[in-house]
Tab-separated table of C-alpha atoms in Angstrom:
chain	number	residue	atom	x	y	z
A	216	MET	CA	9.779	-16.287	6.664
A	217	VAL	CA	6.387	-16.034	8.753
A	218	SER	CA	4.160	-18.425	7.230
A	219	ASN	CA	0.982	-20.117	7.883
A	220	GLU	CA	0.401	-24.128	9.564
A	221	ASP	CA	0.281	-25.246	5.687
A	222	GLY	CA	3.586	-23.056	5.612
A	223	THR	CA	2.948	-20.935	2.139
A	224	PRO	CA	4.024	-17.049	3.642
A	225	GLN	CA	1.949	-15.057	5.232
A	226	ALA	CA	0.991	-11.104	2.852
A	227	ILE	CA	1.468	-7.890	4.222
A	228	THR	CA	-2.496	-7.178	4.937
A	229	ILE	CA	-4.011	-3.967	2.425
A	230	SER	CA	-7.505	-3.065	2.617
A	231	PRO	CA	-9.525	-1.952	0.458
A	232	ALA	CA	-8.405	-5.479	-0.993
A	233	ALA	CA	-9.174	-4.392	-4.442
A	234	GLY	CA	-7.333	-1.923	-4.466
A	235	LEU	CA	-8.729	1.757	-5.110
A	236	THR	CA	-10.090	4.591	-6.935
A	237	ILE	CA	-9.171	8.441	-6.691
A	238	ARG	CA	-9.992	11.380	-8.990
A	239	ASN	CA	-7.608	13.698	-10.616
A	240	GLY	CA	-5.956	15.584	-8.037
A	241	SER	CA	-6.893	14.525	-5.038
A	242	THR	CA	-5.496	12.032	-2.728
A	243	GLY	CA	-7.082	8.912	-1.136
A	244	ASN	CA	-5.378	6.407	1.409
A	245	LEU	CA	-5.100	2.303	1.250
A	246	ALA	CA	-4.538	0.752	5.415
A	247	VAL	CA	-1.235	-1.620	6.244
A	248	SER	CA	-1.127	-4.071	8.556
A	249	LEU	CA	0.569	-7.124	9.067
A	250	PRO	CA	-1.372	-10.875	9.072
A	251	CYS	CA	-0.163	-11.602	12.667
A	252	LYS	CA	2.433	-10.409	15.083
A	253	PRO	CA	5.829	-10.510	14.266
A	254	SER	CA	8.656	-11.255	17.147
A	255	GLN	CA	10.873	-7.641	16.195
A	256	ASN	CA	9.952	-4.795	14.569
A	257	VAL	CA	9.333	-4.341	10.353
A	258	THR	CA	9.627	-2.175	8.240
A	259	VAL	CA	6.703	-2.337	5.391
A	260	LYS	CA	8.022	-0.769	2.265
A	261	THR	CA	5.483	0.672	-0.263
A	262	THR	CA	5.736	1.882	-3.644
A	263	ILE	CA	4.226	2.714	-6.500
A	264	ILE	CA	4.714	0.908	-9.265
A	265	ASP	CA	4.811	3.199	-12.141
A	266	GLY	CA	7.075	5.722	-14.463
A	267	SER	CA	4.864	8.330	-14.901
A	268	GLY	CA	5.324	10.533	-12.135
A	269	ALA	CA	1.374	11.582	-12.232
A	270	MET	CA	0.516	9.679	-8.603
A	271	THR	CA	3.193	10.285	-5.340
A	272	ILE	CA	3.270	8.498	-2.043
A	273	SER	CA	2.502	11.814	0.054
A	274	ALA	CA	2.878	9.550	3.353
A	275	GLY	CA	3.469	5.917	4.346
A	276	ALA	CA	6.159	5.216	2.316
A	277	SER	CA	7.601	3.398	4.870
A	278	LEU	CA	5.882	1.994	7.520
A	279	THR	CA	6.721	0.291	11.240
A	280	PHE	CA	4.907	-2.313	13.038
A	281	THR	CA	6.247	-3.476	15.894
A	282	THR	CA	4.908	-6.281	18.657
A	283	ALA	CA	2.241	-3.764	19.735
A	284	ASN	CA	0.544	-2.110	16.843
A	285	TRP	CA	1.165	-4.935	13.777
A	286	ASN	CA	-2.118	-4.940	13.471
A	287	THR	CA	-3.561	-1.550	13.773
A	288	PRO	CA	-3.310	-0.233	9.813
A	289	GLN	CA	-1.462	2.476	8.983
A	290	ASN	CA	-2.668	4.446	6.202
A	291	VAL	CA	-0.587	4.910	2.698
A	292	THR	CA	-1.731	8.390	1.283
A	293	PHE	CA	-1.793	8.256	-2.535
A	294	GLN	CA	-1.303	11.824	-4.603
A	295	SER	CA	-2.882	12.004	-8.342
A	296	VAL	CA	-1.066	14.972	-10.342
A	297	ALA	CA	-3.480	17.127	-11.584
A	298	ALA	CA	-5.237	16.518	-15.220
A	299	GLN	CA	-5.110	19.827	-17.450
A	300	ALA	CA	-8.783	21.627	-17.713
A	301	GLY	CA	-10.547	20.088	-19.978
A	302	TRP	CA	-8.511	17.347	-20.232
A	303	GLN	CA	-9.218	13.252	-18.506
A	304	ARG	CA	-6.688	11.307	-17.441
A	305	VAL	CA	-7.544	7.374	-16.286
A	306	LEU	CA	-4.718	5.846	-15.028
A	307	VAL	CA	-4.090	2.873	-12.890
A	308	ALA	CA	-0.758	2.450	-11.706
A	309	PRO	CA	0.333	-0.706	-9.262
A	310	PHE	CA	0.943	-0.764	-5.811
A	311	GLY	CA	3.625	-2.400	-3.918
A	312	ALA	CA	3.954	-2.931	-0.361
A	313	ASP	CA	6.906	-5.526	1.116
A	314	ALA	CA	8.740	-6.169	3.666
A	315	PRO	CA	11.424	-8.865	5.082
A	316	GLY	CA	10.003	-12.367	5.890
A	317	TYR	CA	6.613	-11.570	4.588
A	318	SER	CA	5.188	-11.812	1.068
A	319	ALA	CA	4.719	-8.855	-1.098
A	320	VAL	CA	1.326	-7.783	-1.826
A	321	THR	CA	-0.237	-5.740	-4.630
A	322	ALA	CA	-2.956	-3.605	-6.081
A	323	HIS	CA	-3.950	-0.829	-8.343
A	324	ILE	CA	-4.653	2.794	-7.952
A	325	LEU	CA	-7.430	4.014	-10.718
A	326	VAL	CA	-7.016	7.398	-11.555
A	327	SER	CA	-9.853	9.080	-13.031
């Protein structure tokens, strides 16, 4: 486990930290990076913790960070399924990023 001086695990970094708002039928990006240099390659898996199918990850479901690019943000692209004409949907989809040795992080993706 990668930890701070006080022993608490380092969390994966996302930006914007508060999450993301995208419009129905549109895409949006969250940037993911590691908080410190790893000793070997680290694969970050990203998921949408929502079974509705109203949103997908169209790029960045698996991100690989190396000792050379650990602090260079990599994008996760979200695609919202378009709502039917005359119908408005507001969806909050929890997003998660997890990697061995790092504490997981979650954020909310708001579709409006």
